XYZ file of C-alpha atoms in Angstrom:
665
model
C 18.025 -24.199 -60.937
C 19.711 -21.608 -63.168
C 21.389 -22.840 -66.199
C 24.392 -21.383 -68.242
C 24.105 -21.035 -71.928
C 26.501 -20.623 -74.878
C 25.894 -20.536 -78.567
C 27.479 -23.004 -80.919
C 28.647 -21.909 -84.320
C 25.902 -24.243 -85.800
C 23.373 -21.778 -84.348
C 22.224 -24.099 -81.458
C 22.053 -22.712 -77.866
C 23.189 -25.036 -75.221
C 21.842 -24.820 -71.776
C 24.405 -26.246 -69.345
C 23.667 -26.770 -65.538
C 26.319 -25.492 -63.221
C 26.959 -28.934 -61.715
C 28.430 -30.154 -65.006
C 31.278 -27.693 -64.886
C 34.635 -29.414 -65.696
C 33.174 -31.979 -67.840
C 33.058 -32.361 -71.613
C 29.805 -32.038 -73.809
C 29.020 -32.598 -77.299
C 26.704 -30.170 -79.218
C 23.700 -32.145 -80.306
C 23.311 -30.147 -83.466
C 26.709 -30.318 -85.080
C 28.651 -32.687 -82.892
C 31.354 -30.330 -81.984
C 33.195 -31.058 -78.621
C 32.714 -28.383 -75.863
C 34.715 -28.349 -72.735
C 32.655 -27.129 -69.888
C 34.807 -25.633 -67.317
C 34.334 -23.072 -64.564
C 34.732 -20.602 -67.340
C 32.763 -22.191 -70.171
C 34.873 -22.430 -73.373
C 33.341 -22.603 -76.779
C 35.994 -23.528 -79.364
C 35.053 -23.218 -83.115
C 36.357 -25.859 -85.595
C 39.712 -24.064 -86.174
C 40.370 -24.394 -82.347
C 41.664 -20.659 -82.513
C 38.730 -18.511 -81.368
C 36.961 -18.853 -78.071
C 34.126 -17.352 -76.322
C 34.547 -17.303 -72.530
C 31.616 -17.001 -70.320
C 31.548 -16.816 -66.564
C 28.801 -19.170 -65.253
C 27.433 -16.650 -62.802
C 27.216 -14.117 -65.476
C 25.544 -16.442 -67.908
C 22.941 -17.946 -65.601
C 19.618 -17.642 -67.205
C 17.610 -16.294 -64.332
C 15.197 -13.599 -65.371
C 15.690 -10.031 -64.122
C 13.277 -8.804 -61.669
C 11.054 -7.147 -64.208
C 10.221 -10.605 -65.570
C 8.876 -11.728 -62.255
C 5.814 -13.764 -63.312
C 4.499 -13.764 -59.632
C 3.486 -10.173 -59.847
C 0.803 -8.535 -61.961
C 3.483 -6.695 -63.990
C 4.567 -6.827 -67.626
C 7.862 -8.077 -69.095
C 9.759 -5.544 -70.986
C 9.355 -6.526 -74.521
C 6.406 -5.293 -76.478
C 6.635 -7.927 -79.218
C 5.668 -10.896 -76.788
C 2.139 -11.781 -76.068
C 2.638 -10.773 -72.468
C -0.826 -10.682 -70.749
C -1.179 -14.500 -70.532
C 2.267 -15.011 -68.855
C 0.750 -13.556 -65.849
C -2.309 -15.706 -65.419
C -0.977 -18.195 -63.086
C -4.299 -20.078 -63.182
C -6.335 -20.343 -66.433
C -10.020 -19.492 -66.342
C -10.906 -22.893 -67.425
C -9.269 -24.534 -64.608
C -10.910 -22.455 -61.761
C -14.148 -21.643 -63.087
C -15.410 -25.172 -63.378
C -16.605 -27.709 -60.696
C -14.142 -29.137 -58.228
C -14.383 -32.798 -57.869
C -12.851 -33.172 -54.449
C -15.462 -34.848 -52.344
C -16.676 -35.192 -48.799
C -18.830 -38.135 -48.476
C -22.180 -37.590 -46.865
C -25.075 -39.975 -47.368
C -22.980 -41.797 -49.992
C -23.241 -38.663 -52.150
C -20.328 -36.370 -53.222
C -20.676 -32.774 -52.364
C -19.957 -30.705 -55.363
C -17.866 -27.644 -54.633
C -17.768 -24.697 -56.964
C -14.405 -22.911 -57.256
C -13.999 -19.250 -57.756
C -12.969 -17.431 -60.863
C -9.305 -17.211 -61.904
C -8.698 -13.751 -60.052
C -8.403 -15.618 -56.708
C -5.436 -17.654 -58.075
C -3.430 -14.852 -59.713
C -0.585 -13.802 -57.409
C -1.196 -10.369 -55.714
C -0.330 -7.234 -57.625
C 2.957 -5.479 -56.860
C 5.715 -3.688 -58.752
C 8.399 -5.867 -60.284
C 10.976 -3.081 -60.645
C 12.891 -2.179 -57.457
C 13.701 1.510 -56.670
C 14.726 3.186 -59.956
C 18.357 4.342 -59.503
C 19.529 7.689 -60.912
C 20.800 7.087 -64.411
C 24.132 7.918 -65.740
C 24.337 11.071 -68.020
C 22.957 10.315 -71.459
C 25.502 9.251 -74.044
C 25.906 10.416 -77.468
C 23.955 8.066 -79.747
C 25.701 6.530 -82.905
C 25.164 3.972 -85.412
C 26.011 0.347 -84.699
C 29.408 -0.701 -85.788
C 29.896 -3.783 -87.823
C 31.270 -6.668 -85.673
C 32.393 -10.141 -86.819
C 31.288 -12.625 -84.067
C 33.692 -15.181 -85.549
C 36.941 -13.434 -84.362
C 36.309 -11.750 -81.070
C 37.498 -12.069 -77.585
C 34.532 -11.210 -75.171
C 34.858 -9.040 -72.209
C 33.476 -11.036 -69.217
C 32.115 -7.792 -67.490
C 29.567 -9.012 -65.000
C 27.938 -5.459 -65.097
C 26.820 -5.917 -68.702
C 26.523 -9.475 -69.594
C 23.080 -10.822 -68.693
C 21.750 -7.296 -68.116
C 18.372 -6.277 -69.683
C 18.432 -3.124 -71.786
C 16.314 -1.009 -73.903
C 17.278 1.191 -76.932
C 17.806 4.899 -76.399
C 16.317 6.264 -79.702
C 13.846 5.424 -82.439
C 16.483 4.964 -85.053
C 18.086 2.014 -83.257
C 19.540 -0.804 -85.450
C 21.170 -4.138 -85.016
C 23.894 -5.510 -87.204
C 23.607 -9.262 -88.019
C 26.581 -10.235 -90.115
C 26.730 -7.779 -92.966
C 23.118 -6.712 -92.686
C 21.415 -3.899 -90.602
C 18.345 -5.067 -88.832
C 15.683 -2.596 -87.731
C 12.971 -3.257 -85.049
C 10.515 -1.364 -87.355
C 8.563 0.578 -84.841
C 8.429 -2.578 -82.555
C 9.647 -2.210 -79.006
C 11.716 -4.849 -77.321
C 13.840 -5.387 -74.391
C 17.185 -6.984 -74.936
C 19.458 -9.144 -73.048
C 23.103 -8.666 -73.466
C 24.543 -11.878 -74.513
C 28.201 -10.823 -75.314
C 30.610 -7.865 -75.305
C 33.516 -6.731 -77.410
C 35.181 -3.383 -76.739
C 32.383 -0.979 -76.977
C 29.886 -3.208 -78.660
C 27.333 -5.640 -77.358
C 25.525 -8.569 -78.826
C 21.800 -8.317 -77.918
C 18.907 -10.817 -78.223
C 15.298 -9.512 -78.028
C 13.187 -10.930 -75.314
C 10.790 -12.371 -77.982
C 11.234 -13.696 -81.424
C 14.473 -14.329 -83.215
C 15.775 -10.802 -83.331
C 19.471 -10.768 -82.549
C 22.439 -8.716 -83.424
C 25.236 -6.283 -82.419
C 25.027 -2.663 -81.471
C 27.253 0.043 -79.913
C 27.018 -0.148 -76.230
C 26.094 3.614 -75.939
C 22.904 2.986 -78.114
C 21.199 1.105 -75.060
C 20.553 1.764 -71.471
C 19.975 -0.599 -68.526
C 16.255 -1.141 -68.318
C 15.934 0.160 -64.609
C 17.512 3.436 -65.728
C 15.001 4.032 -68.485
C 12.214 6.076 -66.953
C 14.592 8.737 -65.727
C 16.535 8.718 -69.034
C 13.368 9.168 -71.260
C 12.231 11.868 -68.740
C 15.366 13.807 -69.501
C 14.800 13.435 -73.115
C 11.253 14.664 -72.928
C 12.495 17.740 -71.040
C 14.922 18.363 -73.695
C 12.262 17.796 -76.574
C 8.617 17.909 -75.570
C 7.716 16.537 -78.894
C 9.710 13.341 -78.658
C 7.027 10.676 -79.112
C 9.458 7.851 -78.894
C 10.665 8.840 -75.427
C 6.942 9.252 -74.344
C 6.170 5.701 -75.742
C 9.212 4.057 -74.012
C 8.510 5.808 -70.727
C 4.842 4.636 -70.915
C 5.871 1.091 -71.451
C 8.269 1.157 -68.394
C 5.766 2.841 -66.183
C 3.195 0.256 -67.104
C 5.556 -2.500 -66.173
C 5.728 -0.849 -62.611
C 1.974 -1.018 -62.473
C 1.535 2.759 -62.929
C -1.129 2.135 -65.396
C -2.866 5.621 -65.572
C 0.284 7.679 -65.976
C 1.557 5.022 -68.519
C -1.726 5.595 -70.445
C -0.996 9.284 -70.446
C 2.446 8.906 -71.841
C 1.205 6.430 -74.539
C -1.734 8.726 -75.539
C 0.821 11.586 -75.870
C 3.230 9.446 -77.996
C 0.137 8.547 -80.221
C -0.942 12.150 -80.488
C 2.569 13.373 -81.539
C 2.722 10.578 -83.990
C 3.643 9.376 -86.481
C 1.410 6.307 -86.021
C 3.241 3.121 -84.792
C 1.898 -0.261 -84.399
C 4.093 -0.891 -81.476
C 2.855 1.997 -79.598
C -0.813 0.945 -80.154
C 0.101 -2.511 -78.959
C 1.696 -1.085 -75.796
C -1.494 0.877 -75.023
C -3.501 -2.143 -75.761
C -1.731 -4.176 -73.258
C -2.159 -1.355 -70.671
C -5.898 -1.343 -71.467
C -5.849 -5.122 -70.895
C -4.217 -4.686 -67.402
C -7.133 -2.337 -66.576
C -9.445 -4.999 -67.815
C -10.680 -2.775 -70.505
C -10.640 -5.407 -73.132
C -12.805 -3.580 -75.693
C -10.303 -0.720 -75.815
C -7.411 -3.222 -75.973
C -9.081 -4.965 -79.041
C -9.547 -1.658 -80.749
C -5.912 -0.647 -80.293
C -4.728 -4.082 -81.515
C -6.953 -3.863 -84.459
C -5.475 -0.449 -85.426
C -2.085 -1.817 -85.082
C -3.018 -4.635 -87.490
C -4.322 -1.935 -89.927
C -1.066 -0.133 -89.796
C 1.067 -3.203 -89.983
C -0.751 -6.441 -91.204
C 2.431 -8.405 -90.906
C 3.045 -7.822 -87.248
C 2.406 -11.175 -85.537
C 2.389 -9.940 -82.000
C -0.577 -7.467 -82.856
C -2.693 -10.616 -83.613
C -1.528 -12.611 -80.740
C -2.167 -9.782 -78.235
C -5.622 -9.245 -79.781
C -6.136 -12.978 -79.189
C -5.241 -12.524 -75.541
C -7.847 -9.833 -75.049
C -10.480 -11.775 -77.027
C -9.782 -14.775 -74.815
C -10.030 -12.610 -71.749
C -13.594 -11.518 -73.015
C -14.377 -15.230 -73.360
C -14.636 -14.849 -77.204
C -12.415 -18.052 -77.776
C -13.228 -18.640 -81.470
C -12.280 -15.210 -82.494
C -9.106 -15.537 -80.248
C -8.150 -18.789 -81.813
C -8.503 -17.189 -85.294
C -6.111 -14.485 -84.220
C -3.577 -16.923 -82.800
C -3.781 -18.970 -86.110
C -2.881 -15.699 -88.084
C -0.047 -14.872 -85.713
C 1.395 -18.323 -86.120
C 1.247 -18.151 -89.845
C 3.155 -15.024 -89.674
C 5.722 -16.267 -87.050
C 5.349 -19.937 -86.252
C 8.435 -19.817 -83.801
C 6.673 -18.062 -80.770
C 6.072 -20.275 -77.942
C 3.727 -17.946 -76.181
C 1.326 -17.765 -79.221
C 1.036 -21.591 -78.964
C 0.520 -21.029 -75.104
C -2.287 -18.533 -75.811
C -4.140 -20.761 -78.384
C -3.712 -23.719 -75.921
C -5.281 -21.683 -73.353
C -8.376 -20.777 -75.623
C -8.642 -24.324 -76.706
C -8.665 -25.568 -73.093
C -11.418 -22.968 -72.370
C -13.417 -24.643 -75.221
C -12.815 -28.020 -73.357
C -10.818 -29.141 -76.497
C -8.141 -30.613 -74.093
C -6.462 -32.734 -76.724
C -5.712 -29.961 -79.035
C -4.824 -27.726 -76.153
C -2.202 -30.344 -75.114
C -0.868 -30.384 -78.580
C -0.384 -26.596 -78.606
C 1.169 -26.497 -75.261
C 3.572 -29.376 -76.170
C 4.674 -27.227 -79.135
C 5.168 -24.385 -76.843
C 7.385 -26.432 -74.657
C 9.419 -27.709 -77.683
C 10.134 -24.060 -78.704
C 10.827 -23.053 -75.097
C 11.667 -25.867 -72.701
C 11.973 -23.354 -69.978
C 8.440 -22.068 -70.078
C 6.980 -22.930 -66.855
C 3.587 -21.592 -67.743
C 3.194 -24.055 -70.656
C 3.997 -26.974 -68.249
C 1.437 -25.680 -65.814
C -1.207 -25.172 -68.276
C -0.624 -28.556 -69.819
C -0.726 -30.178 -66.525
C -4.024 -28.470 -65.845
C -5.319 -29.924 -69.097
C -4.265 -33.444 -68.050
C -6.133 -32.776 -64.792
C -9.260 -31.897 -66.689
C -8.919 -35.320 -68.541
C -8.423 -36.954 -65.192
C -5.017 -38.221 -66.143
C -3.654 -37.074 -62.847
C -0.186 -38.840 -62.993
C 0.519 -36.961 -66.239
C -0.783 -33.740 -64.591
C 1.390 -34.152 -61.531
C 4.545 -34.812 -63.826
C 3.868 -31.585 -65.789
C 2.983 -29.446 -62.733
C 6.325 -30.752 -61.214
C 8.186 -29.516 -64.148
C 6.449 -26.173 -63.987
C 7.516 -25.892 -60.307
C 11.078 -26.817 -61.138
C 11.331 -24.010 -63.673
C 9.454 -21.450 -61.427
C 9.228 -22.345 -57.848
C 7.126 -19.197 -57.277
C 4.222 -20.582 -59.100
C 1.376 -20.637 -56.611
C -0.877 -21.867 -59.378
C 1.200 -24.967 -60.169
C 1.338 -25.895 -56.506
C -2.376 -25.275 -56.302
C -3.430 -27.537 -59.184
C -0.942 -30.226 -58.197
C -2.562 -30.075 -54.721
C -6.019 -30.730 -56.483
C -4.524 -33.806 -58.265
C -2.996 -35.152 -55.118
C -6.384 -34.867 -53.415
C -8.120 -36.646 -56.291
C -5.704 -39.456 -55.834
C -6.502 -39.378 -52.142
C -2.866 -38.586 -51.239
C -4.050 -36.081 -48.577
C -0.639 -35.370 -47.118
C 0.956 -34.441 -50.497
C -2.131 -32.414 -51.287
C -1.835 -30.348 -48.009
C 1.822 -29.868 -48.637
C 1.175 -28.327 -52.088
C -1.752 -26.127 -50.749
C 0.482 -24.992 -47.945
C 3.073 -23.799 -50.680
C 0.351 -22.188 -52.776
C -0.736 -20.319 -49.816
C 2.777 -19.390 -48.732
C 3.324 -17.971 -52.233
C -0.139 -16.295 -52.609
C -1.733 -15.750 -49.052
C -4.594 -13.846 -50.803
C -5.720 -16.875 -52.813
C -8.845 -18.137 -51.254
C -9.261 -21.237 -53.312
C -6.057 -22.852 -51.802
C -7.532 -22.331 -48.353
C -10.807 -23.671 -49.435
C -9.461 -26.811 -51.025
C -7.142 -27.551 -48.169
C -10.232 -27.227 -45.880
C -11.789 -29.982 -48.032
C -8.841 -32.250 -47.566
C -8.806 -31.483 -43.733
C -12.383 -32.574 -43.805
C -11.652 -35.816 -45.567
C -8.998 -36.460 -42.875
C -11.786 -35.750 -40.232
C -9.828 -32.917 -38.779
C -12.792 -30.593 -38.698
C -11.428 -27.690 -36.595
C -8.580 -27.273 -39.172
C -11.129 -27.507 -42.101
C -13.244 -24.927 -40.497
C -10.286 -22.484 -39.933
C -9.447 -22.752 -43.675
C -13.046 -22.157 -44.764
C -13.177 -19.289 -42.456
C -9.998 -17.703 -43.949
C -11.417 -18.442 -47.453
C -14.687 -16.450 -46.478
C -12.518 -13.623 -45.114
C -10.698 -13.345 -48.350
C -13.864 -13.741 -50.392
C -16.921 -12.890 -48.455
C -19.129 -13.501 -51.618
C -18.047 -17.087 -51.842
C -21.065 -19.276 -50.957
C -19.185 -22.657 -51.433
C -16.965 -21.833 -48.382
C -20.032 -21.274 -46.276
C -21.580 -24.320 -47.587
C -18.566 -26.519 -46.780
C -18.064 -24.942 -43.399
C -21.696 -25.753 -42.748
C -20.749 -29.498 -43.553
C -17.864 -29.400 -41.015
C -20.125 -27.835 -38.432
C -22.652 -30.566 -39.023
C -19.995 -33.270 -38.444
C -19.126 -31.544 -35.177
C -22.873 -31.458 -34.134
C -22.723 -27.582 -34.078
C -26.061 -27.562 -35.837
C -26.945 -23.951 -35.175
C -23.777 -22.723 -36.871
C -24.264 -25.194 -39.725
C -27.812 -24.036 -40.290
C -26.653 -20.326 -40.403
C -23.841 -21.208 -42.885
C -26.265 -23.136 -45.228
C -28.566 -20.103 -45.076
C -25.805 -17.738 -45.965
C -24.582 -20.093 -48.790
C -28.160 -19.955 -50.352
C -28.356 -16.167 -49.880
C -25.068 -15.733 -51.904
C -26.007 -18.401 -54.439
C -29.636 -19.147 -54.698
C -28.802 -21.861 -57.286
C -26.806 -23.886 -54.724
C -29.969 -26.143 -54.355
C -27.966 -28.951 -52.528
C -27.677 -26.550 -49.557
C -31.410 -26.911 -48.980
C -30.761 -30.664 -48.383
C -28.018 -30.325 -45.996
C -29.861 -27.591 -44.153
C -32.678 -30.122 -43.727
C -30.227 -32.632 -42.419
C -29.029 -30.151 -39.785
C -32.496 -29.189 -38.803
C -33.391 -32.870 -38.446
C -30.414 -33.754 -36.413
C -30.929 -30.726 -34.173
C -34.430 -31.769 -33.513
C -35.740 -28.469 -34.994
C -38.831 -27.859 -37.107
C -38.408 -26.999 -40.893
C -36.673 -30.073 -42.219
C -39.719 -31.219 -44.142
C -40.135 -27.741 -45.829
C -36.419 -27.778 -46.727
C -36.627 -31.100 -48.426
C -39.594 -30.059 -50.441
C -37.782 -26.939 -51.490
C -34.826 -29.074 -52.626
C -36.989 -31.549 -54.564
C -38.799 -28.698 -56.317
C -35.489 -27.080 -57.333
C -33.367 -30.142 -58.111
C -35.994 -32.402 -59.222
C -37.023 -35.881 -58.242
C -34.154 -37.683 -60.156
C -31.160 -36.013 -58.547
C -28.885 -38.368 -56.744
C -29.908 -36.926 -53.410
C -33.551 -36.828 -54.255
C -34.598 -40.184 -52.730
C -32.533 -39.298 -49.608
C -34.388 -36.090 -49.456
C -37.735 -38.060 -49.563
C -36.657 -40.307 -46.725
C -35.489 -37.365 -44.633
C -38.727 -35.520 -45.311
C -40.791 -38.645 -44.464
C -39.244 -39.110 -41.229
C -39.326 -35.384 -40.277
C -43.068 -35.480 -41.016
C -43.535 -38.690 -38.991
C -41.581 -36.966 -36.105
C -44.060 -34.114 -36.044
C -47.024 -36.106 -36.392
C -47.945 -35.325 -40.106
C -48.518 -38.809 -41.152
C -50.665 -37.854 -44.198
C -47.837 -35.667 -45.530
C -45.296 -38.254 -45.003
C -47.255 -40.988 -46.936
C -48.079 -38.415 -49.703
C -44.220 -37.813 -50.091
C -43.527 -41.530 -50.497
C -46.258 -41.937 -53.075
C -45.082 -39.082 -55.170
C -41.481 -40.487 -54.877
C -42.811 -43.790 -56.254
C -44.289 -42.009 -59.301
C -41.372 -39.650 -59.998
C -38.122 -41.193 -58.759
C -35.871 -43.647 -60.340
C -37.329 -46.869 -58.924
C -34.468 -48.992 -60.093
C -31.931 -47.161 -57.903
C -30.829 -47.535 -54.285
C -32.580 -46.582 -51.881
C -35.900 -46.943 -53.542
C -36.169 -50.373 -51.842
C -36.347 -48.682 -48.557
C -39.046 -46.207 -49.897
C -40.902 -49.243 -51.248
C -40.747 -50.933 -47.762
C -42.211 -47.959 -46.091
C -44.965 -48.021 -48.547
C -45.666 -51.641 -47.562
C -44.839 -52.901 -51.148
C -41.908 -55.053 -50.133
C -40.469 -57.089 -47.088
C -37.435 -56.517 -45.076
C -35.715 -59.554 -46.745
C -35.504 -57.581 -49.963
C -33.792 -54.575 -48.315
C -30.986 -56.882 -47.019
C -30.612 -58.382 -50.387
C -30.322 -55.103 -51.977
C -27.980 -53.645 -49.138
C -24.838 -55.130 -50.866
C -22.139 -53.124 -48.964
C -21.413 -51.420 -45.590
C -22.508 -48.036 -46.760
C -26.091 -49.360 -47.803
C -26.146 -51.291 -44.600
C -25.556 -48.162 -42.602
C -28.456 -46.512 -44.388
C -30.680 -49.492 -44.051
C -30.124 -49.983 -40.266
C -30.591 -46.248 -39.643
C -33.821 -45.961 -41.514
C -35.267 -49.263 -40.045
C -34.385 -47.790 -36.665
C -36.091 -44.507 -37.494
C -39.167 -46.561 -38.684
C -39.450 -48.454 -35.502
C -38.885 -45.321 -33.363
C -41.797 -43.745 -35.236
C -44.033 -46.673 -34.250
C -42.870 -46.446 -30.645
C -40.860 -49.592 -30.772
C -37.849 -48.003 -28.936
C -36.117 -50.994 -27.667
C -35.959 -52.553 -31.164
C -35.017 -49.201 -32.678
C -32.157 -48.877 -30.233
C -30.725 -52.133 -31.387
C -30.541 -50.952 -35.035
C -29.083 -47.639 -33.996
C -26.384 -49.481 -31.968
C -25.407 -51.464 -34.967
C -24.931 -48.306 -36.989
C -22.838 -46.836 -34.081
C -20.713 -49.958 -33.910
C -20.250 -50.823 -37.651
C -21.582 -48.008 -39.825
C -19.859 -45.433 -42.041
C -19.235 -42.405 -39.767
C -19.223 -40.075 -42.787
C -22.838 -40.648 -43.466
C -25.780 -38.495 -42.206
C -27.537 -41.783 -41.403
C -24.670 -42.571 -38.926
C -25.055 -39.128 -37.120
C -28.791 -39.655 -37.050
C -28.546 -43.167 -35.565
C -26.044 -41.897 -32.982
C -28.116 -38.937 -32.022
C -31.289 -41.053 -31.660
C -29.455 -43.707 -29.557
C -28.188 -40.939 -27.236
C -31.655 -39.623 -26.838
C -32.981 -43.125 -26.143
C -30.251 -43.956 -23.570
C -30.861 -40.495 -21.976
C -34.513 -41.316 -21.507
C -33.756 -44.765 -20.129
C -31.408 -43.382 -17.461
C -34.180 -40.745 -16.406
C -36.532 -43.709 -16.032
C -33.980 -45.797 -14.242
C -33.976 -48.401 -16.838
C -30.566 -50.128 -17.288
């Protein structure tokens, strides 16, 4: 919800929700009483002066160019801008997702894609640029005393974002003139008096008064600077500003041309180099970005934003230790910038230092309680620590501050899924998809939840859309193969597992599930697939003994008795003999009796497996009637999510079909 703000004379900015209009409030800093009316009134201690602000004018909703759902840049050049557009951090989406579909009592591990899939689609944040008013004559700022003013409540100016017209721009704060010193900001118009405006920079603490004709609305900037360049082709400042605004529109190549020209014309300015560095970053040319930031630091070693932006580029390159060192230096120079804490928190999270990351993000939130990205990233860190309730709380705050954050909905959907609250998970994935329909990860993970709900057609549809959006994603093929296996569409499942392995040969578990599909389909090749899996994954993988049993019964089915026995013997020598289901392997080797199996089968899942494997063993010995009894128990009482359940049901169906053909009741 939008809020209104007013500055108390003690220096504290109050944010007031519109629903509190008409009530009294107390400044928490100095205790002054404030009357919150439809026109907010701030009275000083003498009760003589007042600042009146219309609520709709002072609502702190960002202008279109600060829309963080697009891959565009905010106006100010002093802030660390790149990270505010990464709605999903690398260390959240490049890891392993723990959402499970239970098959053979083992979780399917699903790899997520890189962060590019969760960044909202690119698009210009600026609307059609209107034709500017004729350029006004530039003049120095006039001294203004904020303590004795009556402010114009002109909605066409208050709340508007503006940029400076010329390089000699100054602000007056009290009796002092403040220069941006070659640094480029956008400013929000806070107050007006006659022909003067109070401006606050988009980043940092720079604030003061200037003549209204020294600034121009940001949407008119490109046309204004173009006219200045036509009048003076050597105007380096106008090239720089036009380049910045073009870059914010996503016109990266022509922005670079403008910034290159500004640098060529000189004199060297750290702010222009930072602007070009940001542009290189948006073109993913981080080496050139780092070079520009480094030169900016050489020119102005006290420029905190040069360090923080270089930290961003180094973080994007995966050089997190170097990035953290730059953020440290930026915070030594200016410890009040929330986005620098955010950037360091991001890098620490990438190093899995989640507690330190959370501490930095908490400080970022303290400095800027409206910073949705910090809540989202802290929520993601809590998620990595498996503290899902805390994650959900933070992600809810992120969504409250920015309802367009597809990434926050996405990560909260993951947390709901881990808590098995599937309906809430689906609702959040729905929102993530609505906000970012090109984000394949949300489709993929919604598909996993549909699978847990046994709505396999919906799961297949989501995995198929994920594949369409990212044809190189093997995990969607793999999980769609699981769904096809559950639907007994084995040929489609086998094809999906093969494609998953082609795209990612390291996805060895796909060999196991391909063997499952081949076995259930009654096709050859299951034994070879299990051997491939064991060779790649080793004999102590949590699926290894299940692969041994699958390979054993595949060999028995095709008459390869010696191969079947050899597989069991190798398992006895190389598998974890203390773990379930080794008791079944031991039984098949003749080393233990049936009683021991029922003693070790301590829950329904193990009973499902034991009854199914007993049935397969009896079937291999030709004892079909006895085998059918075991399969029927699995059908009536077993866990339907298990491969052994599907196997028992399939074998029972074949036995019953044979009986009917023979006329046996």
